[in-house]
Tab-separated table of C-alpha atoms and ligand atoms in Angstrom:
chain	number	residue	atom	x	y	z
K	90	UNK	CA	-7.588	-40.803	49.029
K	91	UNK	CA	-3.850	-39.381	48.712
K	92	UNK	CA	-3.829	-36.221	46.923
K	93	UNK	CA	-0.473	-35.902	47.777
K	94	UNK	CA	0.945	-38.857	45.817
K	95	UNK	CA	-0.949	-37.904	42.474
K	96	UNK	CA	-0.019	-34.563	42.853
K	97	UNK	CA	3.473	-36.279	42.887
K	98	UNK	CA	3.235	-38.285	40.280
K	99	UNK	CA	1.545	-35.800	37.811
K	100	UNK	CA	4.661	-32.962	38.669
K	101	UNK	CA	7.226	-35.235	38.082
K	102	UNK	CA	5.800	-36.081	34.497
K	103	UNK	CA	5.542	-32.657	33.789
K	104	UNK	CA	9.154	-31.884	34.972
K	105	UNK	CA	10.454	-34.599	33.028
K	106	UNK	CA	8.236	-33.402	29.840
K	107	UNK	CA	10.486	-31.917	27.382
K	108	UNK	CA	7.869	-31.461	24.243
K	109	UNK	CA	4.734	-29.971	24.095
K	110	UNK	CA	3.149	-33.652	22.912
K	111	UNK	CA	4.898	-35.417	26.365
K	112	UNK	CA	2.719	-32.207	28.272
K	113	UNK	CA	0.006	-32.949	26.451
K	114	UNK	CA	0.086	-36.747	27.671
K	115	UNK	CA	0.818	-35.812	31.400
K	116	UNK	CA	-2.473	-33.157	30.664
K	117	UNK	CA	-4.813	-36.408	29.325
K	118	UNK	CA	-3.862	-38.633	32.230
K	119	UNK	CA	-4.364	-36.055	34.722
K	120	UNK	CA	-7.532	-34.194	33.406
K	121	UNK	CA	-8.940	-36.235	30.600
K	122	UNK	CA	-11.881	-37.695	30.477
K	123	UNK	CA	-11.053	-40.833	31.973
K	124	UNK	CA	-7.645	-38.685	33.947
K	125	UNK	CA	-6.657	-39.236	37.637
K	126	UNK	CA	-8.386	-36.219	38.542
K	127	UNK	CA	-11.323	-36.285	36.203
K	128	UNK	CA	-12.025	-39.631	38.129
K	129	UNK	CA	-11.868	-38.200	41.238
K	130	UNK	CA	-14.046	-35.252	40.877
K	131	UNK	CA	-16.223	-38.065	39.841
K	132	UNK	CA	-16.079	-39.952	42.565
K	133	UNK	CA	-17.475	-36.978	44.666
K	134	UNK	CA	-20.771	-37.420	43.902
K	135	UNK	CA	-20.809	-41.356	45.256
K	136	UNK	CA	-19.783	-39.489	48.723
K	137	UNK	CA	-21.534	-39.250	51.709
K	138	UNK	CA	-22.165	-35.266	52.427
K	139	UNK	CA	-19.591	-34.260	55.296
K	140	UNK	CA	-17.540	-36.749	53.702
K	141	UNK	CA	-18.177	-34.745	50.577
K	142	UNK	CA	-17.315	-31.328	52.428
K	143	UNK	CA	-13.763	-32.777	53.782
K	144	UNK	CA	-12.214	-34.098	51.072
K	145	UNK	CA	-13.479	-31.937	48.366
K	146	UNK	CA	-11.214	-28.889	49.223
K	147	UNK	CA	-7.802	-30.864	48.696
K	148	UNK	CA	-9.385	-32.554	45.471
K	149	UNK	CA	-10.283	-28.852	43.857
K	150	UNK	CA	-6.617	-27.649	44.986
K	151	UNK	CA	-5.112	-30.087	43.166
K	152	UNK	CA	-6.819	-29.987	40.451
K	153	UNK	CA	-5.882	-25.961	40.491
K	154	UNK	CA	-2.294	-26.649	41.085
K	155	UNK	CA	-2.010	-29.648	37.991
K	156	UNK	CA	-3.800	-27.439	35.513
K	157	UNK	CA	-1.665	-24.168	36.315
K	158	UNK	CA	1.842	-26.381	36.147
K	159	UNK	CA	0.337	-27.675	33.040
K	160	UNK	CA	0.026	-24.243	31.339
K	161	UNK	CA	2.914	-22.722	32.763
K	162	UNK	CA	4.930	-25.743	31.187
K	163	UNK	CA	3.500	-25.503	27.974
K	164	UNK	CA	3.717	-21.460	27.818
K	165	UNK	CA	7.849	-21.918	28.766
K	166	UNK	CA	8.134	-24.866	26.337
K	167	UNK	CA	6.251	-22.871	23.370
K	168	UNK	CA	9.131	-19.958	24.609
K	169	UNK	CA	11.686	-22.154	23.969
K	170	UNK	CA	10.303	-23.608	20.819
K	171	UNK	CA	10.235	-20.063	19.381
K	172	UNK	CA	13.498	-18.951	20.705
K	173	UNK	CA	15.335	-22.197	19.160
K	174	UNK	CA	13.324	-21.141	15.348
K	175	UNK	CA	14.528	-17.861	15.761
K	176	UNK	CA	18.122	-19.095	16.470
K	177	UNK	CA	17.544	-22.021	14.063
K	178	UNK	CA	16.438	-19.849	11.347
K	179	UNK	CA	18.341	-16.759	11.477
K	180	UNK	CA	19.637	-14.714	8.381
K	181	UNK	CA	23.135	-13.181	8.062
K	182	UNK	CA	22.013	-9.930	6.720
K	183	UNK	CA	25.768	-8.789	6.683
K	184	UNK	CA	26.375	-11.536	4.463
K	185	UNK	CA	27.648	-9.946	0.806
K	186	UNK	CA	25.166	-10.587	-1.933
K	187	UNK	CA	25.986	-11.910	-5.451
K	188	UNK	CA	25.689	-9.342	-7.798
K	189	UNK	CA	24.626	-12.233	-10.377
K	190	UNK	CA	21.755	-13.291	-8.031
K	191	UNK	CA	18.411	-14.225	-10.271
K	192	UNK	CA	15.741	-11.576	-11.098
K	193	UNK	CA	15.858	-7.996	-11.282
K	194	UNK	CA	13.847	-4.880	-10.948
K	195	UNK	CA	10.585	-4.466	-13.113
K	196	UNK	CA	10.846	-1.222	-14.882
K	197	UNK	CA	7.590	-0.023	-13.350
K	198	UNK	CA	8.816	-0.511	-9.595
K	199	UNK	CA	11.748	1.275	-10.615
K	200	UNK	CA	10.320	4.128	-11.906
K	201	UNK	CA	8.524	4.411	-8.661
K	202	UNK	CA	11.668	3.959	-6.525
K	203	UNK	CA	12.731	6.847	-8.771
K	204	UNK	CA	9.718	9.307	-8.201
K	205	UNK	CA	10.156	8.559	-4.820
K	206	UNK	CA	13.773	9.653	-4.525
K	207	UNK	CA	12.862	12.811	-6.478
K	208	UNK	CA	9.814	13.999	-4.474
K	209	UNK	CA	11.872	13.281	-1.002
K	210	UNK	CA	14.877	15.427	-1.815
K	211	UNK	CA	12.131	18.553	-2.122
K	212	UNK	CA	9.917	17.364	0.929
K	213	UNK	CA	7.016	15.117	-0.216
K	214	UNK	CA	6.049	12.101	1.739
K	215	UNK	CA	4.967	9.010	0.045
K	216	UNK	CA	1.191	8.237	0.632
K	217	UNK	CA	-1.337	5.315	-0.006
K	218	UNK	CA	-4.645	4.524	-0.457
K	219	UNK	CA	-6.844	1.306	-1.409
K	220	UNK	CA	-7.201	-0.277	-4.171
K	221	UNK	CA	-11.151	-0.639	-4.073
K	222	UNK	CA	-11.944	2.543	-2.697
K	223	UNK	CA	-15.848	3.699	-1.941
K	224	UNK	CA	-18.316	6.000	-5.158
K	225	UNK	CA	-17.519	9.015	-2.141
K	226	UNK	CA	-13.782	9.230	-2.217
K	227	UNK	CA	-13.110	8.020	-6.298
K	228	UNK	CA	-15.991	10.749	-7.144
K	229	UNK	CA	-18.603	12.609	-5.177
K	230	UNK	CA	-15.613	13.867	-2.538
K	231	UNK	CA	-13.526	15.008	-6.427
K	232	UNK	CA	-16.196	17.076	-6.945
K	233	UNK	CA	-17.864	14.719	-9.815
K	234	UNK	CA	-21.493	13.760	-8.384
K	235	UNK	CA	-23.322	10.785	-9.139
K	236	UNK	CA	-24.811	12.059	-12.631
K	237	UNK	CA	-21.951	14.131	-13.883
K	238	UNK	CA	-20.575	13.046	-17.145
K	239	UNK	CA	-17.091	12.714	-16.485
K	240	UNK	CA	-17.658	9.434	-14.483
K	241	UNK	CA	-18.898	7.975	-17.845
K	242	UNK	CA	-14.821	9.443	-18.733
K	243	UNK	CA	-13.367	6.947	-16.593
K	244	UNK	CA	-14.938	3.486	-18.053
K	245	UNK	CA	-15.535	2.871	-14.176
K	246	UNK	CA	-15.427	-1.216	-12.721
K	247	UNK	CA	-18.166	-0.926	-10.385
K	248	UNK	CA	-18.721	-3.868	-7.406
K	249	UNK	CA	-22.065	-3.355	-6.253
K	250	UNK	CA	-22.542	-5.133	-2.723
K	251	UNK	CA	-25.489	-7.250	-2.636
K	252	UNK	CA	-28.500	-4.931	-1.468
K	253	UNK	CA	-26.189	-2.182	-1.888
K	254	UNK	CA	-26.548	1.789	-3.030
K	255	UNK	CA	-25.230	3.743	-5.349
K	256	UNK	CA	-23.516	5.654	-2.479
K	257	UNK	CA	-22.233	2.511	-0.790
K	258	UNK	CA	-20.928	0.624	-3.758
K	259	UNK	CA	-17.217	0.045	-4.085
K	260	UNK	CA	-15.067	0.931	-7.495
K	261	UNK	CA	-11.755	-0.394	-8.613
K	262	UNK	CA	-10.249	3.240	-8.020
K	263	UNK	CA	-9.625	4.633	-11.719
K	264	UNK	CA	-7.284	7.489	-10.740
K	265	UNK	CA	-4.961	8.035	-7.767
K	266	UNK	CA	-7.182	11.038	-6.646
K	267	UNK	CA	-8.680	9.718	-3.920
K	268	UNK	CA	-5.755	9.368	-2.185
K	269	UNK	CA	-5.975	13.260	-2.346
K	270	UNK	CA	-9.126	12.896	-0.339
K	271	UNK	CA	-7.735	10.623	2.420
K	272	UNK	CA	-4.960	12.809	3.051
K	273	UNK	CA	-6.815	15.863	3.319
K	274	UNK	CA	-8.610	13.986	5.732
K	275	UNK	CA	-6.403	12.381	7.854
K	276	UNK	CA	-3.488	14.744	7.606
K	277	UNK	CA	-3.449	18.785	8.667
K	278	UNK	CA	-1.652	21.099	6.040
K	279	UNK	CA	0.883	22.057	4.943
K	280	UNK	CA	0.905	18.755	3.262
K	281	UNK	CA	3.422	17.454	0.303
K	282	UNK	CA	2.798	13.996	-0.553
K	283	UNK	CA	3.035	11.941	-3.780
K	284	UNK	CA	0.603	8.648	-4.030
K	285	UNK	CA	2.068	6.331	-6.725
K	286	UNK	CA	-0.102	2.956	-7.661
K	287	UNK	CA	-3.027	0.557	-9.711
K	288	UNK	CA	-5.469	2.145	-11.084
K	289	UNK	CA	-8.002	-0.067	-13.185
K	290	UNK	CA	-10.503	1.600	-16.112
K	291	UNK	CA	-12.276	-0.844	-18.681
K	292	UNK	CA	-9.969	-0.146	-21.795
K	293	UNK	CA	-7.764	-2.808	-23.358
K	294	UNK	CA	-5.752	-2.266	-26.874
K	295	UNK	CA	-2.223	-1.852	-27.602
K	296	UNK	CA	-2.281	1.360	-25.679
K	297	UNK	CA	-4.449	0.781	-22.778
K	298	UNK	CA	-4.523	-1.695	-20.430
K	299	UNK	CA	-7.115	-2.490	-17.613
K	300	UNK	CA	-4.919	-2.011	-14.510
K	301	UNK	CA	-2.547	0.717	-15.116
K	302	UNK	CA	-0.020	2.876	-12.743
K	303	UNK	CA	-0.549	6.317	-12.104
K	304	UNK	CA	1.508	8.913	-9.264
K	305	UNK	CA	-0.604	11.605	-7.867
K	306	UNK	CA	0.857	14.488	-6.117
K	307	UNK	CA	-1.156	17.448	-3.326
K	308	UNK	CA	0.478	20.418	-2.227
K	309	UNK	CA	-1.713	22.101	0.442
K	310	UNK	CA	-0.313	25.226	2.088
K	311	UNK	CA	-1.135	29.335	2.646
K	312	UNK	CA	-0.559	31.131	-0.748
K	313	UNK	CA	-0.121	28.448	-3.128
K	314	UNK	CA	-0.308	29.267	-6.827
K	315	UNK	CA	0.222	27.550	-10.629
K	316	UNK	CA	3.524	29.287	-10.265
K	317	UNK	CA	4.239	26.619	-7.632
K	318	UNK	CA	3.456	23.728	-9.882
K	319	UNK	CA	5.131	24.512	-12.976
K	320	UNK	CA	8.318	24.714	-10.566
K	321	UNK	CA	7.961	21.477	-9.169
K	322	UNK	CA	6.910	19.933	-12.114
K	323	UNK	CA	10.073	21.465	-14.122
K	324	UNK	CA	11.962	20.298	-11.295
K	325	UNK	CA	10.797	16.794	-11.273
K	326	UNK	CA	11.161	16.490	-15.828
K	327	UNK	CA	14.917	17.395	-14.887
K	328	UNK	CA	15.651	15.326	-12.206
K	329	UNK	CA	13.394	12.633	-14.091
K	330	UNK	CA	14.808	12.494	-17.752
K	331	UNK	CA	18.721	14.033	-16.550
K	332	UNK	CA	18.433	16.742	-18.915
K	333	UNK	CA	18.516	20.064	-18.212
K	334	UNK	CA	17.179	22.169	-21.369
K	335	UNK	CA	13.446	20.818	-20.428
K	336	UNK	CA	10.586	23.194	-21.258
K	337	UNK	CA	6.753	22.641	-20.113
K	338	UNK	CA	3.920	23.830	-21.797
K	339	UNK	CA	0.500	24.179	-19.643
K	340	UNK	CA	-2.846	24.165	-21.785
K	341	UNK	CA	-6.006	25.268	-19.962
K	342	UNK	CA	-8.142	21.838	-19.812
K	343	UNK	CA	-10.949	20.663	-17.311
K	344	UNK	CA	-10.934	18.397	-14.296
K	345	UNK	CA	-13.741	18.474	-12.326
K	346	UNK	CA	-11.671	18.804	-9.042
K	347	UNK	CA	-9.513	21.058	-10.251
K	348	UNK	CA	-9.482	24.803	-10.829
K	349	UNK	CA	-7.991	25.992	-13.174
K	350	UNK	CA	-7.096	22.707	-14.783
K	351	UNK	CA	-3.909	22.667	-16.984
K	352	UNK	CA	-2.759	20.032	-19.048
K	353	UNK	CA	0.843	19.587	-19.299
K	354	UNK	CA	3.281	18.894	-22.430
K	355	UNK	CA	7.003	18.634	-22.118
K	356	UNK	CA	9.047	19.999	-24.883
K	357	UNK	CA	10.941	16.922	-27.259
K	358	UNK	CA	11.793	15.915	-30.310
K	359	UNK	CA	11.941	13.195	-33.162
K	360	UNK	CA	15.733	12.145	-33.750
K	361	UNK	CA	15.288	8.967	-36.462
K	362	UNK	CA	12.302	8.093	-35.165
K	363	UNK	CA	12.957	8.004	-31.202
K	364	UNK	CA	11.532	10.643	-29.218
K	365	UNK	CA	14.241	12.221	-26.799
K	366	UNK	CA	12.745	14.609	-23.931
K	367	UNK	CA	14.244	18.738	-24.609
K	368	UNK	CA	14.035	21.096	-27.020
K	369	UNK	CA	10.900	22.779	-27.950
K	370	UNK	CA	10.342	21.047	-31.973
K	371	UNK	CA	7.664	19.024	-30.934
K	372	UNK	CA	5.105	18.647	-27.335
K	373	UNK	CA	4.289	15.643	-25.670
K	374	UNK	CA	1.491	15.216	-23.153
K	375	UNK	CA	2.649	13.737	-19.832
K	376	UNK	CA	0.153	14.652	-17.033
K	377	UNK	CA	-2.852	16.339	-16.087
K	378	UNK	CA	-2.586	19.401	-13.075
K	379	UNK	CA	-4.476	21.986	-11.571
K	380	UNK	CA	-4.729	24.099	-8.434
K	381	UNK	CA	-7.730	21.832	-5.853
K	382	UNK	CA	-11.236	23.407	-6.025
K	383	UNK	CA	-12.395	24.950	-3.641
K	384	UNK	CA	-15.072	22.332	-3.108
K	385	UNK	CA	-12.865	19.447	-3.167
K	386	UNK	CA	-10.911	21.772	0.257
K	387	UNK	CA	-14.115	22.302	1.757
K	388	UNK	CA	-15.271	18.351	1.561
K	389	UNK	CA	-12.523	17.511	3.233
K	390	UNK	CA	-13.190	20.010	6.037
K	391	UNK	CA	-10.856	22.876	4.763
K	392	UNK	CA	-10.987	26.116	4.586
K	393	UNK	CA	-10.754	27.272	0.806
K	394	UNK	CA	-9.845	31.442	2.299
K	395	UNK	CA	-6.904	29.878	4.143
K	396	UNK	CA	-5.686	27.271	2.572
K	397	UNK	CA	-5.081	26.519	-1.139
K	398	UNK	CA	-2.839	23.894	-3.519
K	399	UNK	CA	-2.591	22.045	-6.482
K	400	UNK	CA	-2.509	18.593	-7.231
K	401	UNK	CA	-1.592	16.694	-10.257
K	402	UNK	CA	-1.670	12.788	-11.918
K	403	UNK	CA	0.826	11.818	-14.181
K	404	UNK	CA	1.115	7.935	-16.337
K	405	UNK	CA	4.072	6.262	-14.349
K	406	UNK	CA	3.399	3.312	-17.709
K	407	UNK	CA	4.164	5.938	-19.558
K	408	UNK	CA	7.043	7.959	-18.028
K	409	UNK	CA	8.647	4.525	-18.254
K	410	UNK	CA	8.343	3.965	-21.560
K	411	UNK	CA	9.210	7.621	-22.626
K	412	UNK	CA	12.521	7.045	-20.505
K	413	UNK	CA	13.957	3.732	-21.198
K	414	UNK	CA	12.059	3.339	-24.857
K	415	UNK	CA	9.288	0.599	-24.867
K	416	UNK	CA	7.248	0.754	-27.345
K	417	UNK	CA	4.562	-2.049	-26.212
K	418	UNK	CA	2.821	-1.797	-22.732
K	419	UNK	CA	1.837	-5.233	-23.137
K	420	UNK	CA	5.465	-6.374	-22.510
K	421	UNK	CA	4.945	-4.843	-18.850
K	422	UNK	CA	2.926	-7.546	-18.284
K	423	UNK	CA	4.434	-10.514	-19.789
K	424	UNK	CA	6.369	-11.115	-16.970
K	425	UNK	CA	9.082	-12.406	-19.470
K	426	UNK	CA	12.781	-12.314	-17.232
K	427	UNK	CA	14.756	-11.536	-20.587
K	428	UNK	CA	12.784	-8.599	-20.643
K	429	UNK	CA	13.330	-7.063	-17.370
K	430	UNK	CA	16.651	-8.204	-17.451
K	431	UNK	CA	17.027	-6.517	-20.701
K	432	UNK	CA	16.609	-3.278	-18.539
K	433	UNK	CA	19.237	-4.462	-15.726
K	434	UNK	CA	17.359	-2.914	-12.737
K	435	UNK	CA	19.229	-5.066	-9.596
K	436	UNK	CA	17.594	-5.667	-6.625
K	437	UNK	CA	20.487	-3.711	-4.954
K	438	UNK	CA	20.532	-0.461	-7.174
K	439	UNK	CA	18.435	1.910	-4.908
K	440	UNK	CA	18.426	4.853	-7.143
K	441	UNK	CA	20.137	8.097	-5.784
K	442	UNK	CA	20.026	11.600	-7.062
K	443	UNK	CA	23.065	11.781	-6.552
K	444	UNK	CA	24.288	9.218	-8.879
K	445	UNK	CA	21.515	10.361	-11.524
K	446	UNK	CA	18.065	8.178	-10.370
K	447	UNK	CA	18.349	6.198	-13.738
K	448	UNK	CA	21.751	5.098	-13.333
G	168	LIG	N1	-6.986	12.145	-11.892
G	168	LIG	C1	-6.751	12.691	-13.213
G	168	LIG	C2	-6.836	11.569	-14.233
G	168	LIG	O1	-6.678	10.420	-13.882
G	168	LIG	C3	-5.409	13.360	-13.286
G	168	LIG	C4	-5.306	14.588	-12.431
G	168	LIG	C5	-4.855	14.513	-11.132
G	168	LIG	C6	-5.622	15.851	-12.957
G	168	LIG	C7	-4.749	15.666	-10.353
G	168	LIG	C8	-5.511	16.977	-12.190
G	168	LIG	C9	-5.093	16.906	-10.896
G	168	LIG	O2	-7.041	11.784	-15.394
C-alpha cells in the first residue's frame, strides 16, 4: 500500500482548500467513515500479524500527519475569517456624528450620569450590586432580622427556590442598601462610593411604581460624623439643582441600619404652583441618612471602635422630577420618544460640572 501517494493527494487538497467547507471535504475523504484512511485502518484487521506489525506504523503516521494539517488549516483559515470581519466590519469612530441623529437620553439615565459627575469631582466611586440579591444582604446583614417589622415596610417580592429556606430565598432588592453590604465586604476602608439603580417593592398608583430607581451612598473612614453628611449632602443639592441659597433640614427618624437615622428635607418654595428648590418657606423630603450601625460594621467584618460612616438613599424618580418638572412617574415608563425628546438629553451631552451637570 502507498502511504506516500495518499499522503500526497490529501496535502495537496488541503493546500488548495481556501474555505473552511473545501477543508471539511478534504477531512471526510480522508477520515470519514468510508475516508482513504478510515479504510485503511480497516483493512488492518484482514492482515496477517507481522504483516500487521510492518505496515501499521506508516498507516498510524499518516493518519497523525492528515489530521494535524487538517486542524492547523482550519485554525489559520478561521484566523483569516476573523481578521477579514474585523477589517470588513470596522467602525470609523472619528467619524463626526449628526447632532440630529434619532433618540435621546431618558431623563432617568441622565440624572444618573449627573450624580455620577457630582460624586466623582469629591472622590466617590461608582458601585453595583444585583438586582435579585439573597434575604442576608437586602436584610439580616442591614440589621433587620427575619421577624422584624420593617421588612413588612418594604412590600418585599420574594422568589422562593423550590425546596428553599427562608435564609436562602432570593428578593427583588427593595433598596440599594445592600450594595452597602457588598462593598464593605469586598472593599477595605476608607471607602466613598455611590450605588445608583432598580429597586422593585409591590406598590403601584400614580405615585409608586413597582420597579423604581434609587442612589445609595457609604462613607467609611476614622472619625466620621453627621457633620460629614450634611456637608456632602449640601454639596451634592448645590451642585444638583445649580442654586446656591440651598438649606437642609435633618429630622431624627429610624432605619434599622442606621444610627442615628435622619431624614432629610431641602428648603423650597411654591412660586404659582411649581415648586423651585431654595429658600426656607416650605420643606421637602428628598432622602433618608444616617451614620452605619455599629452592627451593620461588625457583619461585614469591621471594627465599629475604628472605623465609622454614614450612608444614605435618596429617590433618583424623584430628584428627576423635582428638577426638570414631571408631574406623572408613569410617563417614565411610557417609553413615548416625544417625551424624552421633550427633555433634549443627546446621546453626546456627557454632563460636566463645569458646564452646570443639567446643561
Ligand atoms: N434604604 C433606605 C430606604 O430605601 C434609605 C436609606 C439608605 C436610609 C441609607 C438610610 C441610609 O428607605
Amino acid at each position: 500500500m502507498n502511504t506516500d501517494a495518499l499522503r500526497g493527494e490529501y496535502l495537496a487538497a488541503l493546500d488548495a482548500a481556501s474555505t473552511p467547507d473545501a477543508v471539511e471535504a478534504v477531512r471526510v475523504a480522508a477520515l470519514g467513515k468510508a475516508g482513504g484512511i478510515t479504510q485503511l485502518m480497516k483493512s488492518l484487521g484482514g492482515m496477517a500479524p507481522d504483516e500487521r506489525l510492518k505496515v501499521a506504523p506508516a498507516f498510524q503516521a499518516l493518519r497523525e500527519e492528515v489530521s494535524s494539517a487538517i486542524e492547523a488549516k482550519k485554525a489559520s483559515l478561521g484566523r483569516a475569517v476573523l481578521e477579514a470581519r474585523l477589517a470588513s466590519e470596522r467602525l470609523d469612530l472619528s467619524l463626526p456624528v449628526s447632532p440630529s441623529a434619532p433618540g435621546s437620553i431618558h431623563p432617568i439615565s441622565q440624572v444618573m450620569d449627573e450624580l455620577s459627575e457630582i460624586f466623582a469631582d469629591l472622590g466617590f466611586a461608582v458601585a453595583e450590586g444585583p438586582e435579585i440579591e439573597t434575604d442576608w444582604y437586602n436584610f439580616t446583614a442591614l440589621n433587620i432580622p427575619p421577624e422584624h417589622p420593617a421588612r413588612a415596610m418594604h412590600d418585599t417580592f420574594y422568589a422562593r427556590p423550590e425546596g428553599g429556606d427562608e435564609a436562602s430565598r432570593m428578593v427583588l432588592r427593595t433598596h440599594t442598601s445592600p450594595v452597602q453590604i457588598r462593598t464593605m465586604m469586598s472593599e477595605k476602608p476608607p471607602i466613598r462610593i455611590i450605588a445608583p439603580g432598580r429597586v422593585y417593592r409591590s406598590d403601584s398608583d400614580a405615585t409608586h411604581t413597582p420597579m423604581f430607581h434609587q442612589v445609595e451612598g457609604l462613607v467609611i473612614d476614622r472619625g466620621i460624623t453627621l457633620g460629614h453628611l450634611k456637608w456632602t449632602l449640601e454639596t451634592f443639592v448645590k451642585a444638583f439643582f445649580e442654586v446656591d441659597d440651598v438649606t437642609l433640614r435633618l429630622r431624627p427618624s429610624f432605619f434599622p441600619f442606621t444610627e442615628p437615622g435622619v431624614e432629610v428635607d431641602v428648603g423650597c418654595s411654591w412660586e404659582n404652583g411649581t415648586l423651585k428648590i431654595g429658600g426656607n418657606s416650605s420643606w421637602m423630603e428628598i432622602l433618608g441618612a444616617g451614620m452605619v450601625h455599629r452592627k451593620v460594621l461588625e457583619n461585614c467584618g469591621l471594627d465599629p471602635a475604628e472605623w465609622q460612616g454614614f450612608a444614605f438613599g435618596c429617590g433618583i424618580d424623584r430628584l428627576a422630577m423635582l428638577k426638570y418638572g414631571m408631574t406623572d412617574l408613569r410617563a417614565f415608563f411610557d417609553a413615548d420618544l416625544r417625551w424624552t425628546r421633550h427633555f433634549g438629553f443627546g446621546a453626546l451631552d456627557v454632563p460636566t460640572l463645569s458646564a452646570g451637570v443639567g446643561a
